[in-house]
CSV table of C-alpha atoms and ligand atoms in Angstrom, one decimal:
chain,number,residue,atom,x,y,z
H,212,UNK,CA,-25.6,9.6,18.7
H,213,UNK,CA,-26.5,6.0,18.0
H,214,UNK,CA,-24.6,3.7,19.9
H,215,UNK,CA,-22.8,0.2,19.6
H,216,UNK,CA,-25.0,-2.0,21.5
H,217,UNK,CA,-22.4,-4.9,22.5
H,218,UNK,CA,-18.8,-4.1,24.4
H,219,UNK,CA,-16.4,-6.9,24.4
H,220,UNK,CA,-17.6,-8.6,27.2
H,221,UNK,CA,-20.1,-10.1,25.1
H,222,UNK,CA,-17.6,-12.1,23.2
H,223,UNK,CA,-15.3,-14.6,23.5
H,224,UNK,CA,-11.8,-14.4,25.1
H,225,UNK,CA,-9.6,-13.3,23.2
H,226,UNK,CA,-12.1,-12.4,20.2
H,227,UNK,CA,-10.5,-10.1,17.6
H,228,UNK,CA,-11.8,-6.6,16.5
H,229,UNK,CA,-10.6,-5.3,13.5
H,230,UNK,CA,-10.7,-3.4,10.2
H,231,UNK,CA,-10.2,-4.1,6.9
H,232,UNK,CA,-9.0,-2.5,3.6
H,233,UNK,CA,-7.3,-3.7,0.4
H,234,UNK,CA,-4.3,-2.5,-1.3
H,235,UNK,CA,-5.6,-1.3,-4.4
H,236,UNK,CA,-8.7,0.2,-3.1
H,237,UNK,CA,-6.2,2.6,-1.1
H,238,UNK,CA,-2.8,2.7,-1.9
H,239,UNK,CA,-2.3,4.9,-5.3
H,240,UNK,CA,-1.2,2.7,-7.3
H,241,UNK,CA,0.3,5.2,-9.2
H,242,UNK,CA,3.3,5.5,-6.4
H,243,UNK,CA,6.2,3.6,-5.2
H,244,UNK,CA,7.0,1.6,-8.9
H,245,UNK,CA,4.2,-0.2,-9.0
H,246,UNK,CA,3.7,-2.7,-12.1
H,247,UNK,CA,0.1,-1.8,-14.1
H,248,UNK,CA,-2.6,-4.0,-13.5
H,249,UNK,CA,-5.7,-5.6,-14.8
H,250,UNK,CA,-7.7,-3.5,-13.1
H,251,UNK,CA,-6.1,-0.3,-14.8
H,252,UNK,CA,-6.8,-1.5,-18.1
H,253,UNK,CA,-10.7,-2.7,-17.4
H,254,UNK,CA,-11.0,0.5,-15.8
H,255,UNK,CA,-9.8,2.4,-18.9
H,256,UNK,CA,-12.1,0.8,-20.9
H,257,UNK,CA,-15.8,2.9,-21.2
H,258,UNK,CA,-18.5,1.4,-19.6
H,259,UNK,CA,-16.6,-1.0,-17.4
H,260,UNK,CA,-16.4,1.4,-14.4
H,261,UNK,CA,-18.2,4.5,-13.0
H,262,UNK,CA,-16.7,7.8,-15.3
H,263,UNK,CA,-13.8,5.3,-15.8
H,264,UNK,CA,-12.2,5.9,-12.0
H,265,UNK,CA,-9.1,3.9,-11.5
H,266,UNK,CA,-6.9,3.6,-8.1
H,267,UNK,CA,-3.9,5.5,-9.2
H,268,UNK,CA,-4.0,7.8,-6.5
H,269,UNK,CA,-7.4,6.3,-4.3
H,270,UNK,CA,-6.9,7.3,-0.8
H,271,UNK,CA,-3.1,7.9,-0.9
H,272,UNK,CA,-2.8,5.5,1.8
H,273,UNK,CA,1.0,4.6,0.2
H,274,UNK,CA,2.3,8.1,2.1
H,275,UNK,CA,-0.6,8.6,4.7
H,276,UNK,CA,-0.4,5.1,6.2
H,277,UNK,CA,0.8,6.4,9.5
H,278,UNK,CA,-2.1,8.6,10.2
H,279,UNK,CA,-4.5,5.5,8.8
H,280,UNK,CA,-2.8,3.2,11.7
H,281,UNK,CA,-3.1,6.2,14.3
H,282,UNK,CA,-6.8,5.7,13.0
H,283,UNK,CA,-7.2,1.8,13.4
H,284,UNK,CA,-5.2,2.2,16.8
H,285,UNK,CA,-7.0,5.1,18.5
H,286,UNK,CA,-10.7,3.3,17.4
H,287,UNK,CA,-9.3,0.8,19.6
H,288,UNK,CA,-9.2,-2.1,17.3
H,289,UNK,CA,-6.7,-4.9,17.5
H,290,UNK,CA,-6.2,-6.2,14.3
H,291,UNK,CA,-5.5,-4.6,10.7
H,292,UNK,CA,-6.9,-6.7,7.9
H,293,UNK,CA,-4.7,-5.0,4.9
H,294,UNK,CA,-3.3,-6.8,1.4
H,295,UNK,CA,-0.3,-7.1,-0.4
H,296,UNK,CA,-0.1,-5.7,-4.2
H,297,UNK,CA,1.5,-8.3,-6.3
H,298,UNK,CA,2.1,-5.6,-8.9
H,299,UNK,CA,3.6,-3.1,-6.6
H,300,UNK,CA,6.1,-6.1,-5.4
H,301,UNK,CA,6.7,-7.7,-8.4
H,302,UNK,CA,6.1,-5.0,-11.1
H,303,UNK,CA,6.3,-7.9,-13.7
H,304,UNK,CA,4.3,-10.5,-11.7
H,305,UNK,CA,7.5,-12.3,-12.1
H,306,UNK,CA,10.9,-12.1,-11.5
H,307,UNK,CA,12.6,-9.0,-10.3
H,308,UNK,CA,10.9,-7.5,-6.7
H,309,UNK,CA,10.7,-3.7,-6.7
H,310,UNK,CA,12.4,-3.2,-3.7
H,311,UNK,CA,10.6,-0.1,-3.0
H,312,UNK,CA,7.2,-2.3,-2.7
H,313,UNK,CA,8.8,-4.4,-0.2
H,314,UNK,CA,10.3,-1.6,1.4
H,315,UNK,CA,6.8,-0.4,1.7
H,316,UNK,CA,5.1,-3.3,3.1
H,317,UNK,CA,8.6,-3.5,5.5
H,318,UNK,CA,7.7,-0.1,6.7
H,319,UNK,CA,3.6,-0.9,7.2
H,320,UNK,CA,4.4,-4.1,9.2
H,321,UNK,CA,6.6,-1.8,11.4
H,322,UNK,CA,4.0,0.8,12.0
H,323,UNK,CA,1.3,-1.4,12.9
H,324,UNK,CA,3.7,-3.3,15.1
H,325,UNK,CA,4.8,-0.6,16.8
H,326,UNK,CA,1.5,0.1,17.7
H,327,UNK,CA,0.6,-3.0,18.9
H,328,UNK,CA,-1.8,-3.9,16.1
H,329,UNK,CA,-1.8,-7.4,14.6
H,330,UNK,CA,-1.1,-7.6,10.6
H,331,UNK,CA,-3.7,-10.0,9.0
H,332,UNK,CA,-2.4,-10.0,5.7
H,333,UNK,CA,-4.4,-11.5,2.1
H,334,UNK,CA,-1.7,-12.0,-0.7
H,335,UNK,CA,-4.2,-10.9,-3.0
H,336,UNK,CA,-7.1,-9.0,-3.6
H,337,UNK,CA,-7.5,-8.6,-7.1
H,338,UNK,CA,-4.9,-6.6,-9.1
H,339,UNK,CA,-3.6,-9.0,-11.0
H,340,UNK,CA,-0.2,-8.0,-12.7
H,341,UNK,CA,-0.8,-6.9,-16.6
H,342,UNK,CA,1.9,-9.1,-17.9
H,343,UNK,CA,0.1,-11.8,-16.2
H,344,UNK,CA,-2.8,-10.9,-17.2
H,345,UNK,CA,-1.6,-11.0,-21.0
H,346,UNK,CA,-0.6,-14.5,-20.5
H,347,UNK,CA,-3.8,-15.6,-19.4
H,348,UNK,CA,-4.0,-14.8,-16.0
H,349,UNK,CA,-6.4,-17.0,-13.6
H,350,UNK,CA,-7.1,-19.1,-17.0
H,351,UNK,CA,-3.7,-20.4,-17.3
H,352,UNK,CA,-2.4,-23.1,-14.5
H,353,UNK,CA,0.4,-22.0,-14.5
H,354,UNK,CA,-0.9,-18.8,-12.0
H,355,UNK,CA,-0.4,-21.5,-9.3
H,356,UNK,CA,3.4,-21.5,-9.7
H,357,UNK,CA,3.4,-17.5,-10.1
H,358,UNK,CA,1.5,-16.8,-7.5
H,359,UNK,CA,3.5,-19.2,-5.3
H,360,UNK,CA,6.6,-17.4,-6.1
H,361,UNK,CA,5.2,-14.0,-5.4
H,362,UNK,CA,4.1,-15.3,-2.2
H,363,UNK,CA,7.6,-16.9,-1.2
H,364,UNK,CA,8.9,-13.2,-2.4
H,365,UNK,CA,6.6,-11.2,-0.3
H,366,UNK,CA,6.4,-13.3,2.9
H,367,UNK,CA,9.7,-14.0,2.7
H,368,UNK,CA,10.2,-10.0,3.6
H,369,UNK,CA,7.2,-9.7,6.1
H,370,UNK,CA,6.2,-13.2,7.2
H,371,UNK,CA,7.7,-13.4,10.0
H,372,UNK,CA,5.6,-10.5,11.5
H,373,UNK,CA,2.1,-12.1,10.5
H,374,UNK,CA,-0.1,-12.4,12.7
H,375,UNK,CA,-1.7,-14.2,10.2
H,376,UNK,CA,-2.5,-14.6,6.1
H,377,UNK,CA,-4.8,-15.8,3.6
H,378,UNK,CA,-3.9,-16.2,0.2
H,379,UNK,CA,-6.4,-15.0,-1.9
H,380,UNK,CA,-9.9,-12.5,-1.2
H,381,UNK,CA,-13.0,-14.0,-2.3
H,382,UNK,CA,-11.8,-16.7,-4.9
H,383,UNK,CA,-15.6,-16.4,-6.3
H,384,UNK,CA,-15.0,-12.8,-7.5
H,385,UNK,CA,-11.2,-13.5,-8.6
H,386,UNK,CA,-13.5,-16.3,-10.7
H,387,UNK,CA,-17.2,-16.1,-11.0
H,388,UNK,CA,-17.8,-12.5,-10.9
H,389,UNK,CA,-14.6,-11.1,-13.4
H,390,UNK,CA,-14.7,-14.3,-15.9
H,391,UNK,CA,-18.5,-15.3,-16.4
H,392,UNK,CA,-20.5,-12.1,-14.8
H,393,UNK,CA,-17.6,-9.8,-16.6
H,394,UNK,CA,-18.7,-7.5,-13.6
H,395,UNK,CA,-15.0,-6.9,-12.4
H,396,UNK,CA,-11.2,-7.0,-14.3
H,397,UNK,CA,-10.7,-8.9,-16.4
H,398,UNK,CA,-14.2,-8.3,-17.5
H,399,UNK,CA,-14.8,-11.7,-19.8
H,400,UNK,CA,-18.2,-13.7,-19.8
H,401,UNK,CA,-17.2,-17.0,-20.5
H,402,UNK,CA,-18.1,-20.1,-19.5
H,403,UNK,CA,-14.3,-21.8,-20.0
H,404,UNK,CA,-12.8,-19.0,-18.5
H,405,UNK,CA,-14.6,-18.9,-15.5
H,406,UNK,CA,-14.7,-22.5,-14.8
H,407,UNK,CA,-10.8,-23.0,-15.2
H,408,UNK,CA,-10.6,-20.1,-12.8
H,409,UNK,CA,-12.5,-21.2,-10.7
H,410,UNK,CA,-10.4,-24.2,-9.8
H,411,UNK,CA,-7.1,-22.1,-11.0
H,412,UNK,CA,-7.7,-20.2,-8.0
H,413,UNK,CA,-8.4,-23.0,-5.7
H,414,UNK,CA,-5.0,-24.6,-7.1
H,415,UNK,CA,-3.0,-20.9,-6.6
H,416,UNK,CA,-4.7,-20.7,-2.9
H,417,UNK,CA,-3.3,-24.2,-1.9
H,418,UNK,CA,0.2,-23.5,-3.3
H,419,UNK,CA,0.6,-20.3,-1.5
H,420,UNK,CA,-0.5,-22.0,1.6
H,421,UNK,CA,1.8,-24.5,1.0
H,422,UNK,CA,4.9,-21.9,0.4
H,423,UNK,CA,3.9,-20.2,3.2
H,424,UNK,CA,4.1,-23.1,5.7
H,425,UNK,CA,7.2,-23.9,4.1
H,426,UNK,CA,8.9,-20.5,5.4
H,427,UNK,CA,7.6,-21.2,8.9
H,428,UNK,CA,4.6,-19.3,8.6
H,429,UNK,CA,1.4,-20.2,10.9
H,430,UNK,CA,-1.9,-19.0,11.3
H,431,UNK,CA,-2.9,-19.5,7.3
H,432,UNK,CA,-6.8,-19.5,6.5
H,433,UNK,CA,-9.0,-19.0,3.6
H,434,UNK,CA,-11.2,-16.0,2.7
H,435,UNK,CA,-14.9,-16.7,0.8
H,436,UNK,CA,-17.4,-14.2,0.2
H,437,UNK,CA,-21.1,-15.3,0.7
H,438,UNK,CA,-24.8,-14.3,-0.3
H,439,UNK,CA,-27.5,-16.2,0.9
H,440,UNK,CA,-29.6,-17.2,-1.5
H,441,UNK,CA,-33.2,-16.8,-1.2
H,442,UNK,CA,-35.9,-18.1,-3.9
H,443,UNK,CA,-38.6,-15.8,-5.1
H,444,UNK,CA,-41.1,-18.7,-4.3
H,445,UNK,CA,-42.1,-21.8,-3.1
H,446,UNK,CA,-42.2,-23.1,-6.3
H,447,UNK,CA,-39.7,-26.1,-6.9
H,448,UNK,CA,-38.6,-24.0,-9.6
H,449,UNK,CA,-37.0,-21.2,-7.6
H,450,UNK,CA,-35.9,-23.5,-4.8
H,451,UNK,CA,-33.6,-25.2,-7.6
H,452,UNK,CA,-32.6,-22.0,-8.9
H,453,UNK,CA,-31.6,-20.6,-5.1
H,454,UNK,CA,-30.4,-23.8,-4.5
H,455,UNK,CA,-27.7,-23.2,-8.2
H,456,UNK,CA,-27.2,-20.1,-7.2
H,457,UNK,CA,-25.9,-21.3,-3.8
H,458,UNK,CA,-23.5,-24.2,-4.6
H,459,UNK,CA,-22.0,-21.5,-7.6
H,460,UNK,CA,-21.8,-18.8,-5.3
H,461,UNK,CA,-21.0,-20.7,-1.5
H,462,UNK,CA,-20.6,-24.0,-1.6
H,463,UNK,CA,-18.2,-24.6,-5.0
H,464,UNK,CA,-14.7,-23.0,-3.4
H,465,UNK,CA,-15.7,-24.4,0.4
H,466,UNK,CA,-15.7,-27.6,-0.9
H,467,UNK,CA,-13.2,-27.8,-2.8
H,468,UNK,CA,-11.0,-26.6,0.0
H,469,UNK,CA,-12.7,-28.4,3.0
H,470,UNK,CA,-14.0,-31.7,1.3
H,471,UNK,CA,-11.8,-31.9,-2.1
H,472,UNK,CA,-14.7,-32.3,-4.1
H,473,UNK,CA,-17.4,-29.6,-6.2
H,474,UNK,CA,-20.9,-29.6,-5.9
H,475,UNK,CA,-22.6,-32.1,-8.4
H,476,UNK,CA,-24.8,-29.6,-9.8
H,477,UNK,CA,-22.3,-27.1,-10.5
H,478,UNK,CA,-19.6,-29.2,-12.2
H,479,UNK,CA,-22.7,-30.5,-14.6
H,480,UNK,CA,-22.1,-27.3,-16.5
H,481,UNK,CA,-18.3,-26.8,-15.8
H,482,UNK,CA,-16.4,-30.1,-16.2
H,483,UNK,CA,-16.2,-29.6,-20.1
H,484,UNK,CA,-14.1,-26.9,-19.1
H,485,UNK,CA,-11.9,-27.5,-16.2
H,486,UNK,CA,-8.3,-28.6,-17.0
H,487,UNK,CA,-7.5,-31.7,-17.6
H,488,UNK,CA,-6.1,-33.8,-14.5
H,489,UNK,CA,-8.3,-31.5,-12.6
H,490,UNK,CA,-9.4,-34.0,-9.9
H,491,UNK,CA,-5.6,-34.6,-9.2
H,492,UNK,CA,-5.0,-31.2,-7.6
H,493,UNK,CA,-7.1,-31.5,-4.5
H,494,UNK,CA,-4.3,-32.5,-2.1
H,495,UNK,CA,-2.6,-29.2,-2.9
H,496,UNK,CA,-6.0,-27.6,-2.9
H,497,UNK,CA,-6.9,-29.0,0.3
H,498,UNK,CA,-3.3,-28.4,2.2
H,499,UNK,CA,-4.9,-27.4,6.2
H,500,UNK,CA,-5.6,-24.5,7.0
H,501,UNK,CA,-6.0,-22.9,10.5
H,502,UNK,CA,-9.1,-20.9,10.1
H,503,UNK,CA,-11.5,-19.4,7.8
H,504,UNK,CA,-12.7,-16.3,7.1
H,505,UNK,CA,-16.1,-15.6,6.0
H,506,UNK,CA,-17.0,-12.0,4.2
H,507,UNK,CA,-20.6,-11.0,4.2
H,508,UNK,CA,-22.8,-8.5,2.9
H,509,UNK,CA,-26.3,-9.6,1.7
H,510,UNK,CA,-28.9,-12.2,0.6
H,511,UNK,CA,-30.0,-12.0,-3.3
H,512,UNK,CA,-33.2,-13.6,-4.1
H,513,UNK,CA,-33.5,-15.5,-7.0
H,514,UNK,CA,-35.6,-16.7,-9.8
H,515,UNK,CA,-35.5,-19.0,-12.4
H,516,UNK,CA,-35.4,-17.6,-16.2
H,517,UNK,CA,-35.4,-18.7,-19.8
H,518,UNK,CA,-32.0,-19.1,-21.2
H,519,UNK,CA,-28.6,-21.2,-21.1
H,520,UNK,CA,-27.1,-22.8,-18.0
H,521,UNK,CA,-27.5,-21.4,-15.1
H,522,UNK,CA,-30.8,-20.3,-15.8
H,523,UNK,CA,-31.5,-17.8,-13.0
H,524,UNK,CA,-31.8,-14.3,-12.3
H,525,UNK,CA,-31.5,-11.8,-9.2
H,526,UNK,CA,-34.9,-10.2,-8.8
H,527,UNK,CA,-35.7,-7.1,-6.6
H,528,UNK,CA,-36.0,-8.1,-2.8
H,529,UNK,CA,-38.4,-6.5,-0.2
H,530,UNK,CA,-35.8,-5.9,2.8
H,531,UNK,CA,-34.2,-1.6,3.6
H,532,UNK,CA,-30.8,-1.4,1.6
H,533,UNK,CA,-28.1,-0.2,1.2
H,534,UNK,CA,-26.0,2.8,-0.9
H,535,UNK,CA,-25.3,-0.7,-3.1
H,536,UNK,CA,-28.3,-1.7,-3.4
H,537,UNK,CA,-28.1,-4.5,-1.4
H,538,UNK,CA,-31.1,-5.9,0.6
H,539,UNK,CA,-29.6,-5.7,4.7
H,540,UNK,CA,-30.0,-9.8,6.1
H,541,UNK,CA,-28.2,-10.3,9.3
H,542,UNK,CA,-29.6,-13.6,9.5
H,543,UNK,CA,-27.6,-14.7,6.7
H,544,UNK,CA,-24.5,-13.9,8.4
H,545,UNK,CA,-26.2,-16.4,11.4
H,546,UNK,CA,-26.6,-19.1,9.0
H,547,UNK,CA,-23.7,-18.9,7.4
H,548,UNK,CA,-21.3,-19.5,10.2
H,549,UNK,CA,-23.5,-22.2,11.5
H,550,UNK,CA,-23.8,-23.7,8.2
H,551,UNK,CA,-20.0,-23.0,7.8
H,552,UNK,CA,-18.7,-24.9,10.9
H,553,UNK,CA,-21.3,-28.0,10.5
H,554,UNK,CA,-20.9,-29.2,6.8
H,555,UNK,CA,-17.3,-27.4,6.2
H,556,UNK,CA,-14.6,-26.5,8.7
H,557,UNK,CA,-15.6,-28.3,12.4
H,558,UNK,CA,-13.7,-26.9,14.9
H,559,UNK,CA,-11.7,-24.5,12.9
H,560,UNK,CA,-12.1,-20.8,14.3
H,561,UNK,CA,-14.0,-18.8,12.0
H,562,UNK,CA,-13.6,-15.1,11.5
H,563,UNK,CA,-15.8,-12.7,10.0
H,564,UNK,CA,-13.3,-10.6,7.7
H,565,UNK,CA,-15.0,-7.8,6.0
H,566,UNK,CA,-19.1,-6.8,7.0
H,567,UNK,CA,-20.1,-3.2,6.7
H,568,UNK,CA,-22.2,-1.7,4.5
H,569,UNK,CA,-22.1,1.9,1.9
H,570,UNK,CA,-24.1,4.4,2.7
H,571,UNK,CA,-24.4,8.2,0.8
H,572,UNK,CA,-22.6,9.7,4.0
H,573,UNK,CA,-22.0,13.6,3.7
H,574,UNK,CA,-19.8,15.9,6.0
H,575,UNK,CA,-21.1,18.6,7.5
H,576,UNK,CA,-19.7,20.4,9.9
H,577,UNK,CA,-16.5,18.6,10.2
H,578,UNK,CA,-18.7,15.5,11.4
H,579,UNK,CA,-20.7,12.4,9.4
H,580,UNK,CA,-23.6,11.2,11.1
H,581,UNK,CA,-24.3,7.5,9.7
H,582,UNK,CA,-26.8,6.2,12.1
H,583,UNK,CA,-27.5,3.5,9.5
H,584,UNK,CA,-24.1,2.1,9.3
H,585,UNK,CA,-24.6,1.9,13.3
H,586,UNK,CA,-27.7,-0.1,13.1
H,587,UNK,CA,-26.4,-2.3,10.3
H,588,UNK,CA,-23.0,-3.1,12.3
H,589,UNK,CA,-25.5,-3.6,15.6
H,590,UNK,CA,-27.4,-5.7,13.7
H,591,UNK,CA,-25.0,-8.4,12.9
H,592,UNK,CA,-22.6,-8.2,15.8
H,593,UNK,CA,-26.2,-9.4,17.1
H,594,UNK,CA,-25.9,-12.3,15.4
H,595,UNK,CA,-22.0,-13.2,15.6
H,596,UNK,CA,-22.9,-13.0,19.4
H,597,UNK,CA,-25.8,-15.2,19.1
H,598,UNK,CA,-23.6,-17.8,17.1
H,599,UNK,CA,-20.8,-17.8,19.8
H,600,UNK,CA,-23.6,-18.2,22.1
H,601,UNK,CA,-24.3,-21.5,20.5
H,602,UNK,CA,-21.0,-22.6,20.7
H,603,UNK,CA,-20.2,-21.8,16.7
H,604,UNK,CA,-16.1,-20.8,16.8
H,605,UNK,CA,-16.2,-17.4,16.0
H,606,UNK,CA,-12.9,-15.8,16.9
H,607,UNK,CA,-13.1,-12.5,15.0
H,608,UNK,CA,-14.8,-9.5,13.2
H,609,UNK,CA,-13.5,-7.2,10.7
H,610,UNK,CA,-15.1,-3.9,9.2
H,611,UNK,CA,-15.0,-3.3,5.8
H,612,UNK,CA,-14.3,-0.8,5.7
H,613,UNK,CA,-11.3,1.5,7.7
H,614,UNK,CA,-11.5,4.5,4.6
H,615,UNK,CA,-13.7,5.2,2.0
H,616,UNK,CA,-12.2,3.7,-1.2
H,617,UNK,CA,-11.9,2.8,-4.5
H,618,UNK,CA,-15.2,0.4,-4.7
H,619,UNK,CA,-14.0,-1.5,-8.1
H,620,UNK,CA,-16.6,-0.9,-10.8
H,621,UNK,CA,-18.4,1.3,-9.1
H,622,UNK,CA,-15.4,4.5,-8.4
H,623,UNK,CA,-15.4,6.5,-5.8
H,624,UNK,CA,-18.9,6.9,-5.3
H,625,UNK,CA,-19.8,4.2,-2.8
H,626,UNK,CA,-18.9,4.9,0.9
H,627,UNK,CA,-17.9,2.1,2.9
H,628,UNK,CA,-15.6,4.1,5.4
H,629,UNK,CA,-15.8,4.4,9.4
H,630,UNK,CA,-13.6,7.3,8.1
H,631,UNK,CA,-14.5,9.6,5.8
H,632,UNK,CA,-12.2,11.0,2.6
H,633,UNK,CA,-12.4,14.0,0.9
H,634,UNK,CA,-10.9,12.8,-2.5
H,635,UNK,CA,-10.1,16.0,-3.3
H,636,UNK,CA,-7.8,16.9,-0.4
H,637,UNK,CA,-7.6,13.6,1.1
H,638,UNK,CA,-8.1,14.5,4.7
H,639,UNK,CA,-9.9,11.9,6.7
H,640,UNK,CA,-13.1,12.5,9.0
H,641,UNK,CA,-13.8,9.8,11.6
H,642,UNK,CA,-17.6,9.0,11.1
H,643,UNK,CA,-19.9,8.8,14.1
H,644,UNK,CA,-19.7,4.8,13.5
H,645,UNK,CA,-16.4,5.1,14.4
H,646,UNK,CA,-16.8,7.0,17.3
H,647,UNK,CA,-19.4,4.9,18.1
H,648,UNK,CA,-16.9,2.0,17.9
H,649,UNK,CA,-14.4,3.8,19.6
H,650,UNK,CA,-16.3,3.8,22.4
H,651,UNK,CA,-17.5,0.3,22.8
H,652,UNK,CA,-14.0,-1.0,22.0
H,653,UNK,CA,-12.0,1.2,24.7
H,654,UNK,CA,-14.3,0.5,27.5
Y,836,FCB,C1,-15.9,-7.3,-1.1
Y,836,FCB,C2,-14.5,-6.9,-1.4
Y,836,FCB,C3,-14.1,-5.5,-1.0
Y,836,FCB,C4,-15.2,-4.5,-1.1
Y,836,FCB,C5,-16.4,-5.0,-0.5
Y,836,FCB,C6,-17.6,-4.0,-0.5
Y,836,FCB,O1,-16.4,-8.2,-2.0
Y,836,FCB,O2,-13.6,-7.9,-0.9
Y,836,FCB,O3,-12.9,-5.2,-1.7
Y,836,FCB,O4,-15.3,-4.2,-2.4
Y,836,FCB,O5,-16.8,-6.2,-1.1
């Protein structure tokens, strides 16, 4: 069997290993009172996700959570990465709590406490509560105030157990990726929509930080997903159009957090659009942090087209991929967190919170060999070591992902698990990656 190549040694003191999941992705959503989502009406639309799978019952994590942390524990880890469903607390988005969601989240801070596992919680990762959703949802400002009162509701139950919390996962997909692209829930592909959500979110992130500290709370970051963005060419042509691509994609919510201000090139196109007074809600926007957490996956490359603002286009790379699709770039991850730390955050400790990759595992035998996911997680620990060699402060790295899960728009299908599922029965398979982890982690 393919081995991890790095043992903790190679690290930092004190460096965190851990996995990630997200509640919707595992829970069933369709236990414990849970509110309905966005995500269960894009999904119940045809032709928004793969034969129209939702997360009602995903992984069943909601009754199985036990076993999953005996999972996370026994691999050897030392962190859980999990999040909190808004919908499943506050089955309204506003208002009453469902006690049996806090109960819930009660009960899963407990467990991975008692086995001496830190929770890193994320408020939210993307099921936004329908009647929210029906009053605008990320579009309206006033999600900022909502979101601040779910977070006083939940962390008022379990924030005192945090190891630590982010408000919001990947603010570019909450924006970008469901309100132009139309990719995720709530599906639209609209300019005004996705530029008022794009700061909305921004706005929401800094309140929740703000509530949080508020209750005593320490340890708060900031999640952003990141692609690097390569151009198709040398032409000056598709150096402007990587170069778009990038400040969209990277360097719009960064800044806005870490320098209070968006890239020039971006707000061009958007300013029409953003609320009015925008430029007045950096202070809340930029309330400190403690660290921030980067997610990464892949590289696009890109090319300019014909057409309306932004005028570019993915285009097929050259580079071994994934079950997704996606072109494998460790360097990217390299880049990032040097970029990261020079131009954004400084000093700050930066974690890597979700990094894994899909891959078309099958059981056989009662094991799943996944040599590929091996060499992939090899591949950029590599370079998270080579960072922290140069002195970059890297203090962490999350898998995505603990389970195979509900992947959004794409079901069931893609496997990002060190544990397998059977959705049929449920029963989870521990992959040779996580044996493989296992090993290097308990040594
Ligand atoms: C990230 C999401 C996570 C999962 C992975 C593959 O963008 O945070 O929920 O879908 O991608």
């Amino acid at each position: 069997m393919t081995k991890i190549d790095f043992t903790r040694a190679d690290f930092p003191e004190n460096f965190l290993f851990g996995a990630a999941t997200s509640s919707y992705q595992i829970e069933g959503h369709g236990f414990g009172g849970a509110g309905p989502t966005h995500w269960d009406s894009f999904a119940a639309t045809p032709g928004n996700v793969v034969r129209a799978e939702h997360g009602l019952r995903a992984c069943d994590h909601y009754h199985r959570f036990e076993e999953d942390l005996d999972l996370i524990k026994a691999a050897g880890f030392d962190a859980y990465r999990f999040s909190t469903s808004w919908a499943r607390v506050m089955p309204e988005g506003r208002g009453e709590p469902n006690p049996e969601g806090l109960d819930f989240y009660d009960r899963l801070t407990d467990a991975m406490l008692e086995r001496g596992l830190k929770p890193c919680v994320t408020l939210y990762h993307w099921e936004l509560p329908q009647p929210l959703a029906d009053m605008g949802g990320w579009r309206n400002r006033d999600i900022a105030g909502w979101f601040g009162d779910f977070a006083e509701v939940i962390m008022g139950r379990i924030g005192d157990r945090m190891h630590s919390a982010a408000p919001v996962n990947e603010p570019w997909c909450v924006a970008w990726l469901s309100h132009f692209q139309g990719h995720h829930a709530p599906g639209l592909r609209d300019i005004r929509a996705a530029a008022r959500a794009m700061h909305n979110v921004l706005l929401a992130h800094g309140t929740a930080t703000q509530v949080m500290r508020g209750l005593g709370m320490q340890n708060l970051g900031a999640i952003f997903n990141f692609e690097w963005a390569q151009p198709v060419d040398d032409s000056a042509a598709a150096q402007d159009a990587a170069a778009l691509y990038d400040a969209i994609y990277n360097r719009f919510l960064l800044g806005g957090v870490f320098k209070g201000e968006y890239p020039a090139e971006v707000l061009a196109a958007l300013e029409p659009h953003l609320p009015e007074g925008w430029q007045d809600d950096f202070p809340v926007i930029q309330s400190p942090v403690d660290w921030c957490g980067l997610n990464y996956y892949t590289r696009k490359v890109i090319a300019p087209c014909d057409g309306p603002w932004p005028a570019h286009e993915e285009v097929d790379g050259p580079l071994p991929k994934t079950q997704m699709g996606w072109e494998i770039y460790p360097d990217g991850l390299y880049k990032f967190l040097h970029r990261t730390a020079a131009e954004y955050t400084g000093d700050l400790p930066l974690l890597i919170t979700e990094n894994g990759m899909a891959n078309p595992d099958v059981l056989q035998n009662g094991a799943v060999a996944d040599p590929a996911r091996i060499a992939y997680i090899n591949a950029h620990l590599a370079k998270v070591k080579q960072a922290a060699d140069e002195g970059v402060p890297v203090a962490g790295y999350f898998l995505w992902s603990l389970l195979d899960n509900y992947e959004w728009a794409l079901g069931y299908e893609k496997r990002f698990g060190l544990v397998h599922v059977d959705f049929e029965s449920l029963q989870r398979t521990p992959k040779d990656s996580y044996k493989a982890l296992m090993f290097a982690l308990t040594r």
